[in-house]
Structures are given as C-alpha cells and as structure tokens.
Amino acid sequence: MIDIKNVSKWYGSFQVLTDNTTSIKKGEVVVVCGPSGSGKSTLIKTVNALEPFQKGDIVVDGISLTDPKTNLPKLRSRVGMVFQHFELFPHLSVTENLTLAQIKVLGRGKDEAAQRGLKMLDRVGLIKHKDKFPGQLSGGQQQRVAIARALSMDPIVMLFDEPTSALDPEMVGEVLDVMVQLANEGMTMMCVTHEMGFAKKVSHRVIFMDAGKIVEDCSSQEFFGNPDARSPRAKDFLSKILQH
Ligand SMILES: Nc1ncnc2c1ncn2[C@@H]1O[C@H](COP(=O)(O)OP(=O)(O)OP(=O)(O)O)[C@@H](O)[C@H]1O
Ligand SMILES: [Mg+2]
C-alpha cells in the first residue's frame, strides 16, 4: 500500500531524512518511534506529500508521488491524517467539520456527506455531540472527531502523528481505543506514537528512527520480545520510555 524507497530530504544544508526505505502492506499497522527530532513527523508527512523530498520515491496504492502526472490533492484526499493538534475548524459545528472536505474535495452532496460523517461520529462514540462546536468538547473528544473526519473521506490508509501526546492522561485511552478498533478492523495504519502499550497490542511492525534514518524495522514481536537484539540507540530509547 505504501512503498517508501530511498527517501532523502534536506532543509537547506541540513539533512533531515537519510535514505529511508520501508513498505507497508494493506491491513498492516506500523508504529514509528524514536527520539525527538529524529524525523518521524517529516517522514510521515512525506507519505501524503505534505513535505516534498529531494531523493527517492514514495508509491501509495500504486501511485508515485514523484510522477509529475500524479494528482497530489486527489491522492491526499485518500490518505487520512490525524495530527497531535486536532485542527478542527473552531467556528464550525462538529457535523460541519465532518462534512466540509467531503463536500469540497470529494464533491459529495450535503445529505450524503452528513450521513457518512455522522456514521463515523457514531463509530467513535460521539454522536450526541454532533451539534456542538470544537471548543465545547474535551481534547480527547476533539481528537476522536478528527479521526471521524478523516474516516469520513473513506481513506485507503490512515497516518497518525502523535495523536495522543497533547492529551491529558485520562483522555489518552479513549483515543487509543478508537485506534485499536480501527486496527482490528483491518485499516492500514502508520502511527508515530510513543504509546508502547498500543504498539505492543496492535502493531504488526515497529520502525525506530534516529537522526533522520530508519535504524530498526522489524515485527513488533521481535522489537519488544528480543530487546537484546536491538541497536544500542533503540535500547537506550526503550529503557527511557518504558520506565514511565
Ligand atoms: N521547516 C523546517 N525547517 C528546518 N528544519 C526543520 C523543519 N521542520 C523540522 N526540522 C528539523 O528536522 C528534524 C526532524 O524534525 P521532525 O519534526 O520530523 O522530528 P520528530 O522525530 O517528529 O520529532 P518530535 O518527536 O519532537 O515530534 C528536526 O531536527 C527539526 O528541527
Ligand atoms: Mg514529530
């Protein structure tokens, strides 16, 4: 579903990604972790072409991002993305947030968009909040609306960039529950997260990045079950975050 091939990226003279190669199969859940500044967000943003890169190629569902004929906005509309900050429109109701892109980008009618959006809102357990504004919801609820909004677009893959790291601890669980449910339903997912419980429970693979490079890419069984085989950098990282 996603083929990342020898991707390198520079900001001026600073190389932020160095020759990264990996692929994600349909239905696979892959967790990306690593120290701050290692390039996780940059890598995940290259997948839906939110960040350009200078070398290599990424192929999403058979479509190459570097092919000049590729319609990037169209491709992007099929890739769901959920960020750390919910980025809902504060002046629009939950229902309007859910339907806007469906209407503008996919050309759906208002009723069809509302039907789809509310179905997804129900799926994340928030149907009774459909007429509220984002400011009237908790952080965890807003993040679940953001997930419902992404799902309303019928994505072929979902990308998450630390979706729970801005939340109060008691709200992390409700967002992770939605993500676990999605994973169990067979959604293809690439998740930057330090929630190692989630990674252990549902991910098929773990990618560990350091200094712009994928240094570990293995099954989660291998990653968590065989700590002695990990690289020193990954070991160090794991020992720090698993203390919490
Ligand atoms: N627009 C930019 N211009 C220049 N450098 C940038 C830019 N965006 C990110 N960087 C640098 O690129 C590196 C990777 O950043 P990135 O946000 O991908 O890291 P990350 O692994 O997601 O970190 P975190 O865990 O803190 O979110 C960092 O050193 C960062 O300072
Ligand atoms: Mg980041």
PDB file of C-alpha atoms and ligand atoms in Angstrom:
ATOM      1  CA  MET A   1       0.000   0.000   0.000  1.00  0.00           C
ATOM      2  CA  ILE A   2       2.881   2.370   0.844  1.00  0.00           C
ATOM      3  CA  ASP A   3       6.321   1.922  -0.660  1.00  0.00           C
ATOM      4  CA  ILE A   4       8.980   4.296   0.633  1.00  0.00           C
ATOM      5  CA  LYS A   5      12.106   3.957  -1.482  1.00  0.00           C
ATOM      6  CA  ASN A   6      15.448   5.556  -0.612  1.00  0.00           C
ATOM      7  CA  VAL A   7      13.845   8.787   0.536  1.00  0.00           C
ATOM      8  CA  SER A   8      16.178  11.631   1.482  1.00  0.00           C
ATOM      9  CA  LYS A   9      15.248  15.168   2.361  1.00  0.00           C
ATOM     10  CA  TRP A  10      17.159  18.302   3.202  1.00  0.00           C
ATOM     11  CA  TYR A  11      16.162  21.595   4.774  1.00  0.00           C
ATOM     12  CA  GLY A  12      18.818  23.770   3.162  1.00  0.00           C
ATOM     13  CA  SER A  13      22.070  22.058   4.054  1.00  0.00           C
ATOM     14  CA  PHE A  14      20.546  20.093   6.957  1.00  0.00           C
ATOM     15  CA  GLN A  15      19.689  16.533   6.008  1.00  0.00           C
ATOM     16  CA  VAL A  16      16.520  15.619   7.865  1.00  0.00           C
ATOM     17  CA  LEU A  17      15.914  12.218   6.179  1.00  0.00           C
ATOM     18  CA  THR A  18      18.694   9.941   5.010  1.00  0.00           C
ATOM     19  CA  ASP A  19      17.994   7.177   2.514  1.00  0.00           C
ATOM     20  CA  ASN A  20      14.911   5.662   4.123  1.00  0.00           C
ATOM     21  CA  THR A  21      13.304   2.561   2.682  1.00  0.00           C
ATOM     22  CA  THR A  22      10.335   0.621   4.023  1.00  0.00           C
ATOM     23  CA  SER A  23       6.938  -0.537   2.907  1.00  0.00           C
ATOM     24  CA  ILE A  24       3.558  -1.019   4.499  1.00  0.00           C
ATOM     25  CA  LYS A  25       1.183  -3.677   3.280  1.00  0.00           C
ATOM     26  CA  LYS A  26      -2.580  -3.400   3.108  1.00  0.00           C
ATOM     27  CA  GLY A  27      -4.047  -4.002   6.550  1.00  0.00           C
ATOM     28  CA  GLU A  28      -0.715  -3.596   8.290  1.00  0.00           C
ATOM     29  CA  VAL A  29      -0.330  -1.433  11.399  1.00  0.00           C
ATOM     30  CA  VAL A  30       3.124   0.082  11.698  1.00  0.00           C
ATOM     31  CA  VAL A  31       4.307   2.156  14.647  1.00  0.00           C
ATOM     32  CA  VAL A  32       7.084   4.698  14.113  1.00  0.00           C
ATOM     33  CA  CYS A  33       9.013   5.757  17.192  1.00  0.00           C
ATOM     34  CA  GLY A  34      12.317   7.367  18.058  1.00  0.00           C
ATOM     35  CA  PRO A  35      13.812  10.369  19.815  1.00  0.00           C
ATOM     36  CA  SER A  36      12.595  13.916  19.334  1.00  0.00           C
ATOM     37  CA  GLY A  37      13.946  15.443  16.143  1.00  0.00           C
ATOM     38  CA  SER A  38      14.713  12.082  14.534  1.00  0.00           C
ATOM     39  CA  GLY A  39      12.470  12.842  11.555  1.00  0.00           C
ATOM     40  CA  LYS A  40       9.305  10.861  12.377  1.00  0.00           C
ATOM     41  CA  SER A  41       6.879  13.673  11.579  1.00  0.00           C
ATOM     42  CA  THR A  42       8.818  14.614   8.477  1.00  0.00           C
ATOM     43  CA  LEU A  43       8.761  11.023   7.204  1.00  0.00           C
ATOM     44  CA  ILE A  44       5.051  10.542   7.811  1.00  0.00           C
ATOM     45  CA  LYS A  45       4.274  13.868   6.130  1.00  0.00           C
ATOM     46  CA  THR A  46       6.211  12.859   3.029  1.00  0.00           C
ATOM     47  CA  VAL A  47       3.783   9.937   2.610  1.00  0.00           C
ATOM     48  CA  ASN A  48       0.889  12.194   1.719  1.00  0.00           C
ATOM     49  CA  ALA A  49       3.137  14.717   0.019  1.00  0.00           C
ATOM     50  CA  LEU A  50       2.724  17.372   2.696  1.00  0.00           C
ATOM     51  CA  GLU A  51       6.524  17.534   2.741  1.00  0.00           C
ATOM     52  CA  PRO A  52       8.448  17.375  -0.515  1.00  0.00           C
ATOM     53  CA  PHE A  53      11.651  15.310  -0.652  1.00  0.00           C
ATOM     54  CA  GLN A  54      14.641  15.617  -2.937  1.00  0.00           C
ATOM     55  CA  LYS A  55      15.668  11.995  -3.444  1.00  0.00           C
ATOM     56  CA  GLY A  56      13.898   8.664  -3.750  1.00  0.00           C
ATOM     57  CA  ASP A  57      10.248   7.905  -4.336  1.00  0.00           C
ATOM     58  CA  ILE A  58       7.085   7.017  -2.458  1.00  0.00           C
ATOM     59  CA  VAL A  59       4.364   4.951  -4.080  1.00  0.00           C
ATOM     60  CA  VAL A  60       0.928   4.964  -2.443  1.00  0.00           C
ATOM     61  CA  ASP A  61      -1.547   2.400  -3.731  1.00  0.00           C
ATOM     62  CA  GLY A  62       0.407   2.144  -6.980  1.00  0.00           C
ATOM     63  CA  ILE A  63       0.653   5.915  -7.498  1.00  0.00           C
ATOM     64  CA  SER A  64       4.102   7.504  -7.453  1.00  0.00           C
ATOM     65  CA  LEU A  65       4.388  10.834  -5.635  1.00  0.00           C
ATOM     66  CA  THR A  66       7.249  11.920  -7.861  1.00  0.00           C
ATOM     67  CA  ASP A  67       5.414  11.266 -11.118  1.00  0.00           C
ATOM     68  CA  PRO A  68       4.573  14.729 -12.488  1.00  0.00           C
ATOM     69  CA  LYS A  69       1.274  13.338 -13.776  1.00  0.00           C
ATOM     70  CA  THR A  70       0.123  12.406 -10.272  1.00  0.00           C
ATOM     71  CA  ASN A  71      -2.764  14.451  -8.952  1.00  0.00           C
ATOM     72  CA  LEU A  72      -1.440  15.099  -5.440  1.00  0.00           C
ATOM     73  CA  PRO A  73      -4.570  16.727  -3.969  1.00  0.00           C
ATOM     74  CA  LYS A  74      -6.595  13.737  -5.158  1.00  0.00           C
ATOM     75  CA  LEU A  75      -4.147  11.254  -3.689  1.00  0.00           C
ATOM     76  CA  ARG A  76      -4.004  13.235  -0.445  1.00  0.00           C
ATOM     77  CA  SER A  77      -7.779  13.097  -0.149  1.00  0.00           C
ATOM     78  CA  ARG A  78      -7.495   9.302   0.068  1.00  0.00           C
ATOM     79  CA  VAL A  79      -4.903   9.370   2.839  1.00  0.00           C
ATOM     80  CA  GLY A  80      -6.332  10.133   6.271  1.00  0.00           C
ATOM     81  CA  MET A  81      -4.075  12.139   8.548  1.00  0.00           C
ATOM     82  CA  VAL A  82      -4.502  12.847  12.248  1.00  0.00           C
ATOM     83  CA  PHE A  83      -2.045  15.186  13.939  1.00  0.00           C
ATOM     84  CA  GLN A  84      -1.131  15.931  17.529  1.00  0.00           C
ATOM     85  CA  HIS A  85      -3.325  19.020  17.497  1.00  0.00           C
ATOM     86  CA  PHE A  86      -6.815  18.333  16.350  1.00  0.00           C
ATOM     87  CA  GLU A  87      -7.037  21.114  13.821  1.00  0.00           C
ATOM     88  CA  LEU A  88     -10.799  21.182  13.712  1.00  0.00           C
ATOM     89  CA  PHE A  89     -12.354  24.403  12.471  1.00  0.00           C
ATOM     90  CA  PRO A  90     -13.369  26.195  15.684  1.00  0.00           C
ATOM     91  CA  HIS A  91     -16.157  28.196  14.038  1.00  0.00           C
ATOM     92  CA  LEU A  92     -17.862  25.138  12.532  1.00  0.00           C
ATOM     93  CA  SER A  93     -20.044  22.600  14.335  1.00  0.00           C
ATOM     94  CA  VAL A  94     -18.879  19.019  14.666  1.00  0.00           C
ATOM     95  CA  THR A  95     -21.189  17.992  11.820  1.00  0.00           C
ATOM     96  CA  GLU A  96     -19.899  20.801   9.598  1.00  0.00           C
ATOM     97  CA  ASN A  97     -16.318  19.797  10.399  1.00  0.00           C
ATOM     98  CA  LEU A  98     -17.151  16.258   9.355  1.00  0.00           C
ATOM     99  CA  THR A  99     -18.804  17.185   6.073  1.00  0.00           C
ATOM    100  CA  LEU A 100     -16.759  20.122   4.739  1.00  0.00           C
ATOM    101  CA  ALA A 101     -13.978  18.197   2.980  1.00  0.00           C
ATOM    102  CA  GLN A 102     -16.379  15.515   1.763  1.00  0.00           C
ATOM    103  CA  ILE A 103     -18.404  18.218   0.007  1.00  0.00           C
ATOM    104  CA  LYS A 104     -15.489  20.391  -1.193  1.00  0.00           C
ATOM    105  CA  VAL A 105     -12.957  17.732  -2.088  1.00  0.00           C
ATOM    106  CA  LEU A 106     -14.997  14.624  -2.895  1.00  0.00           C
ATOM    107  CA  GLY A 107     -17.966  16.518  -4.341  1.00  0.00           C
ATOM    108  CA  ARG A 108     -20.484  14.693  -2.180  1.00  0.00           C
ATOM    109  CA  GLY A 109     -23.933  16.163  -1.633  1.00  0.00           C
ATOM    110  CA  LYS A 110     -24.714  17.662   1.761  1.00  0.00           C
ATOM    111  CA  ASP A 111     -27.007  14.828   2.828  1.00  0.00           C
ATOM    112  CA  GLU A 112     -24.683  12.086   1.715  1.00  0.00           C
ATOM    113  CA  ALA A 113     -21.762  13.799   3.479  1.00  0.00           C
ATOM    114  CA  ALA A 114     -23.784  14.213   6.671  1.00  0.00           C
ATOM    115  CA  GLN A 115     -24.866  10.588   6.589  1.00  0.00           C
ATOM    116  CA  ARG A 116     -21.311   9.363   6.186  1.00  0.00           C
ATOM    117  CA  GLY A 117     -19.879  11.835   8.721  1.00  0.00           C
ATOM    118  CA  LEU A 118     -22.442  11.019  11.389  1.00  0.00           C
ATOM    119  CA  LYS A 119     -21.918   7.303  10.887  1.00  0.00           C
ATOM    120  CA  MET A 120     -18.229   7.822  11.604  1.00  0.00           C
ATOM    121  CA  LEU A 121     -19.047  10.095  14.555  1.00  0.00           C
ATOM    122  CA  ASP A 122     -21.187   7.292  15.952  1.00  0.00           C
ATOM    123  CA  ARG A 123     -18.333   4.888  15.443  1.00  0.00           C
ATOM    124  CA  VAL A 124     -16.045   6.985  17.661  1.00  0.00           C
ATOM    125  CA  GLY A 125     -18.845   7.194  20.250  1.00  0.00           C
ATOM    126  CA  LEU A 126     -19.702  10.882  19.926  1.00  0.00           C
ATOM    127  CA  ILE A 127     -22.963  11.050  18.034  1.00  0.00           C
ATOM    128  CA  LYS A 128     -24.667  13.008  20.776  1.00  0.00           C
ATOM    129  CA  HIS A 129     -22.165  15.830  20.319  1.00  0.00           C
ATOM    130  CA  LYS A 130     -22.910  16.367  16.636  1.00  0.00           C
ATOM    131  CA  ASP A 131     -24.219  19.922  17.025  1.00  0.00           C
ATOM    132  CA  LYS A 132     -21.529  21.176  19.390  1.00  0.00           C
ATOM    133  CA  PHE A 133     -18.543  23.309  18.474  1.00  0.00           C
ATOM    134  CA  PRO A 134     -14.997  22.009  18.988  1.00  0.00           C
ATOM    135  CA  GLY A 135     -14.417  24.377  21.917  1.00  0.00           C
ATOM    136  CA  GLN A 136     -17.254  22.656  23.790  1.00  0.00           C
ATOM    137  CA  LEU A 137     -15.509  19.280  23.631  1.00  0.00           C
ATOM    138  CA  SER A 138     -12.616  17.834  25.634  1.00  0.00           C
ATOM    139  CA  GLY A 139      -9.281  17.287  23.913  1.00  0.00           C
ATOM    140  CA  GLY A 140      -9.888  13.562  23.655  1.00  0.00           C
ATOM    141  CA  GLN A 141     -13.315  14.130  22.147  1.00  0.00           C
ATOM    142  CA  GLN A 142     -11.891  16.622  19.642  1.00  0.00           C
ATOM    143  CA  GLN A 143      -9.258  14.112  18.610  1.00  0.00           C
ATOM    144  CA  ARG A 144     -11.956  11.467  18.095  1.00  0.00           C
ATOM    145  CA  VAL A 145     -13.879  13.936  15.915  1.00  0.00           C
ATOM    146  CA  ALA A 146     -10.664  14.480  13.924  1.00  0.00           C
ATOM    147  CA  ILE A 147     -10.409  10.708  13.433  1.00  0.00           C
ATOM    148  CA  ALA A 148     -14.079  10.530  12.398  1.00  0.00           C
ATOM    149  CA  ARG A 149     -13.471  13.365   9.956  1.00  0.00           C
ATOM    150  CA  ALA A 150     -10.555  11.514   8.373  1.00  0.00           C
ATOM    151  CA  LEU A 151     -12.596   8.282   8.191  1.00  0.00           C
ATOM    152  CA  SER A 152     -15.469  10.124   6.505  1.00  0.00           C
ATOM    153  CA  MET A 153     -13.241  10.528   3.462  1.00  0.00           C
ATOM    154  CA  ASP A 154     -13.031   6.728   3.023  1.00  0.00           C
ATOM    155  CA  PRO A 155      -9.246   6.683   3.310  1.00  0.00           C
ATOM    156  CA  ILE A 156      -7.187   3.821   1.954  1.00  0.00           C
ATOM    157  CA  VAL A 157      -4.648   4.375   4.737  1.00  0.00           C
ATOM    158  CA  MET A 158      -4.552   6.359   7.969  1.00  0.00           C
ATOM    159  CA  LEU A 159      -1.489   8.277   9.134  1.00  0.00           C
ATOM    160  CA  PHE A 160      -1.251   9.355  12.771  1.00  0.00           C
ATOM    161  CA  ASP A 161       1.350  11.739  14.153  1.00  0.00           C
ATOM    162  CA  GLU A 162       1.393  11.516  17.961  1.00  0.00           C
ATOM    163  CA  PRO A 163      -2.394  11.716  18.192  1.00  0.00           C
ATOM    164  CA  THR A 164      -2.423  11.338  21.969  1.00  0.00           C
ATOM    165  CA  SER A 165       0.629  13.304  23.061  1.00  0.00           C
ATOM    166  CA  ALA A 166      -1.227  16.589  23.621  1.00  0.00           C
ATOM    167  CA  LEU A 167      -3.954  14.952  25.694  1.00  0.00           C
ATOM    168  CA  ASP A 168      -4.464  14.714  29.409  1.00  0.00           C
ATOM    169  CA  PRO A 169      -3.631  11.185  30.547  1.00  0.00           C
ATOM    170  CA  GLU A 170      -7.231  10.201  31.213  1.00  0.00           C
ATOM    171  CA  MET A 171      -8.172  11.014  27.621  1.00  0.00           C
ATOM    172  CA  VAL A 172      -5.399   9.035  26.001  1.00  0.00           C
ATOM    173  CA  GLY A 173      -7.239   5.760  26.492  1.00  0.00           C
ATOM    174  CA  GLU A 174     -10.406   6.810  24.673  1.00  0.00           C
ATOM    175  CA  VAL A 175      -8.425   7.846  21.578  1.00  0.00           C
ATOM    176  CA  LEU A 176      -6.287   4.703  21.678  1.00  0.00           C
ATOM    177  CA  ASP A 177      -9.455   2.593  21.959  1.00  0.00           C
ATOM    178  CA  VAL A 178     -10.676   4.074  18.672  1.00  0.00           C
ATOM    179  CA  MET A 179      -7.308   3.381  17.065  1.00  0.00           C
ATOM    180  CA  VAL A 180      -7.264  -0.201  18.349  1.00  0.00           C
ATOM    181  CA  GLN A 181     -10.744  -0.729  16.935  1.00  0.00           C
ATOM    182  CA  LEU A 182      -9.615   0.647  13.565  1.00  0.00           C
ATOM    183  CA  ALA A 183      -6.579  -1.596  13.548  1.00  0.00           C
ATOM    184  CA  ASN A 184      -8.699  -4.629  14.396  1.00  0.00           C
ATOM    185  CA  GLU A 185     -10.999  -3.809  11.506  1.00  0.00           C
ATOM    186  CA  GLY A 186      -8.060  -4.088   9.123  1.00  0.00           C
ATOM    187  CA  MET A 187      -7.285  -0.422   8.416  1.00  0.00           C
ATOM    188  CA  THR A 188      -3.791   0.178   7.063  1.00  0.00           C
ATOM    189  CA  MET A 189      -2.143   2.461   9.613  1.00  0.00           C
ATOM    190  CA  MET A 190       1.167   4.243  10.046  1.00  0.00           C
ATOM    191  CA  CYS A 191       1.336   5.730  13.538  1.00  0.00           C
ATOM    192  CA  VAL A 192       4.005   7.905  15.056  1.00  0.00           C
ATOM    193  CA  THR A 193       3.470   7.258  18.740  1.00  0.00           C
ATOM    194  CA  HIS A 194       5.285   6.609  21.967  1.00  0.00           C
ATOM    195  CA  GLU A 195       2.348   4.633  23.323  1.00  0.00           C
ATOM    196  CA  MET A 196       4.230   1.374  23.599  1.00  0.00           C
ATOM    197  CA  GLY A 197       1.205  -0.426  25.075  1.00  0.00           C
ATOM    198  CA  PHE A 198      -0.647   0.336  21.864  1.00  0.00           C
ATOM    199  CA  ALA A 199       2.387  -0.654  19.808  1.00  0.00           C
ATOM    200  CA  LYS A 200       2.661  -3.998  21.607  1.00  0.00           C
ATOM    201  CA  LYS A 201      -1.026  -4.727  21.458  1.00  0.00           C
ATOM    202  CA  VAL A 202      -1.908  -3.920  17.863  1.00  0.00           C
ATOM    203  CA  SER A 203       1.077  -3.069  15.713  1.00  0.00           C
ATOM    204  CA  HIS A 204       2.485  -5.620  13.324  1.00  0.00           C
ATOM    205  CA  ARG A 205       5.749  -3.781  12.893  1.00  0.00           C
ATOM    206  CA  VAL A 206       7.822  -1.159  14.639  1.00  0.00           C
ATOM    207  CA  ILE A 207      10.089   1.309  12.878  1.00  0.00           C
ATOM    208  CA  PHE A 208      12.643   3.063  15.041  1.00  0.00           C
ATOM    209  CA  MET A 209      14.231   6.240  13.695  1.00  0.00           C
ATOM    210  CA  ASP A 210      17.328   8.076  14.815  1.00  0.00           C
ATOM    211  CA  ALA A 211      18.894  11.159  13.249  1.00  0.00           C
ATOM    212  CA  GLY A 212      16.806  11.018  10.081  1.00  0.00           C
ATOM    213  CA  LYS A 213      17.315   7.342   9.441  1.00  0.00           C
ATOM    214  CA  ILE A 214      15.290   4.182   9.957  1.00  0.00           C
ATOM    215  CA  VAL A 215      17.608   2.135  12.148  1.00  0.00           C
ATOM    216  CA  GLU A 216      15.194  -0.628  13.129  1.00  0.00           C
ATOM    217  CA  ASP A 217      12.332  -2.060  11.106  1.00  0.00           C
ATOM    218  CA  CYS A 218      11.076  -5.339  12.481  1.00  0.00           C
ATOM    219  CA  SER A 219       7.994  -7.191  13.688  1.00  0.00           C
ATOM    220  CA  SER A 220       6.672  -5.889  16.983  1.00  0.00           C
ATOM    221  CA  GLN A 221       7.200  -9.353  18.424  1.00  0.00           C
ATOM    222  CA  GLU A 222      10.873  -9.059  17.571  1.00  0.00           C
ATOM    223  CA  PHE A 223      11.083  -5.429  18.706  1.00  0.00           C
ATOM    224  CA  PHE A 224       9.576  -5.983  22.150  1.00  0.00           C
ATOM    225  CA  GLY A 225      10.321  -9.665  22.645  1.00  0.00           C
ATOM    226  CA  ASN A 226      14.014  -9.611  21.902  1.00  0.00           C
ATOM    227  CA  PRO A 227      15.399  -6.429  23.474  1.00  0.00           C
ATOM    228  CA  ASP A 228      18.970  -7.744  23.441  1.00  0.00           C
ATOM    229  CA  ALA A 229      18.968  -7.762  19.652  1.00  0.00           C
ATOM    230  CA  ARG A 230      18.049  -4.060  19.405  1.00  0.00           C
ATOM    231  CA  SER A 231      20.523  -1.406  18.368  1.00  0.00           C
ATOM    232  CA  PRO A 232      22.133   0.498  21.265  1.00  0.00           C
ATOM    233  CA  ARG A 233      20.171   3.645  20.352  1.00  0.00           C
ATOM    234  CA  ALA A 234      16.830   1.810  20.338  1.00  0.00           C
ATOM    235  CA  LYS A 235      17.694   0.060  23.597  1.00  0.00           C
ATOM    236  CA  ASP A 236      18.501   3.367  25.218  1.00  0.00           C
ATOM    237  CA  PHE A 237      15.279   4.903  23.917  1.00  0.00           C
ATOM    238  CA  LEU A 238      13.168   1.956  25.070  1.00  0.00           C
ATOM    239  CA  SER A 239      14.721   1.916  28.506  1.00  0.00           C
ATOM    240  CA  LYS A 240      13.783   5.577  28.904  1.00  0.00           C
ATOM    241  CA  ILE A 241      10.208   5.440  27.731  1.00  0.00           C
ATOM    242  CA  LEU A 242       9.346   2.085  29.288  1.00  0.00           C
ATOM    243  CA  GLN A 243      10.173   3.484  32.711  1.00  0.00           C
ATOM    244  CA  HIS A 244       7.020   5.612  32.508  1.00  0.00           C
TER     245      HIS A 244
HETATM  246  N1  LIG B   1      10.641  23.501   8.445  1.00  0.00           N
HETATM  247  C1  LIG B   1      11.817  23.096   8.936  1.00  0.00           C
HETATM  248  N2  LIG B   1      12.973  23.719   8.633  1.00  0.00           N
HETATM  249  C2  LIG B   1      14.151  23.291   9.116  1.00  0.00           C
HETATM  250  N3  LIG B   1      14.306  22.221   9.924  1.00  0.00           N
HETATM  251  C3  LIG B   1      13.202  21.549  10.246  1.00  0.00           C
HETATM  252  C4  LIG B   1      11.894  21.944   9.790  1.00  0.00           C
HETATM  253  N4  LIG B   1      10.979  21.067  10.300  1.00  0.00           N
HETATM  254  C5  LIG B   1      11.687  20.186  11.046  1.00  0.00           C
HETATM  255  N5  LIG B   1      13.007  20.476  11.022  1.00  0.00           N
HETATM  256  C6  LIG B   1      14.081  19.717  11.699  1.00  0.00           C
HETATM  257  O1  LIG B   1      14.049  18.404  11.194  1.00  0.00           O
HETATM  258  C7  LIG B   1      14.327  17.468  12.220  1.00  0.00           C
HETATM  259  C8  LIG B   1      13.240  16.421  12.268  1.00  0.00           C
HETATM  260  O2  LIG B   1      12.019  17.020  12.690  1.00  0.00           O
HETATM  261  P1  LIG B   1      10.712  16.160  12.930  1.00  0.00           P
HETATM  262  O3  LIG B   1       9.649  17.117  13.314  1.00  0.00           O
HETATM  263  O4  LIG B   1      10.467  15.300  11.750  1.00  0.00           O
HETATM  264  O5  LIG B   1      11.137  15.246  14.148  1.00  0.00           O
HETATM  265  P2  LIG B   1      10.274  14.266  15.054  1.00  0.00           P
HETATM  266  O6  LIG B   1      11.003  12.976  15.084  1.00  0.00           O
HETATM  267  O7  LIG B   1       8.876  14.252  14.586  1.00  0.00           O
HETATM  268  O8  LIG B   1      10.388  14.944  16.486  1.00  0.00           O
HETATM  269  P3  LIG B   1       9.299  15.033  17.687  1.00  0.00           P
HETATM  270  O9  LIG B   1       9.348  13.706  18.394  1.00  0.00           O
HETATM  271  O10 LIG B   1       9.836  16.116  18.563  1.00  0.00           O
HETATM  272  O11 LIG B   1       7.964  15.338  17.086  1.00  0.00           O
HETATM  273  C9  LIG B   1      14.490  18.274  13.498  1.00  0.00           C
HETATM  274  O12 LIG B   1      15.868  18.434  13.731  1.00  0.00           O
HETATM  275  C10 LIG B   1      13.834  19.579  13.184  1.00  0.00           C
HETATM  276  O13 LIG B   1      14.431  20.622  13.901  1.00  0.00           O
HETATM  277 MG    MG B   2       7.089  14.865  15.437  1.00  0.00          MG
END
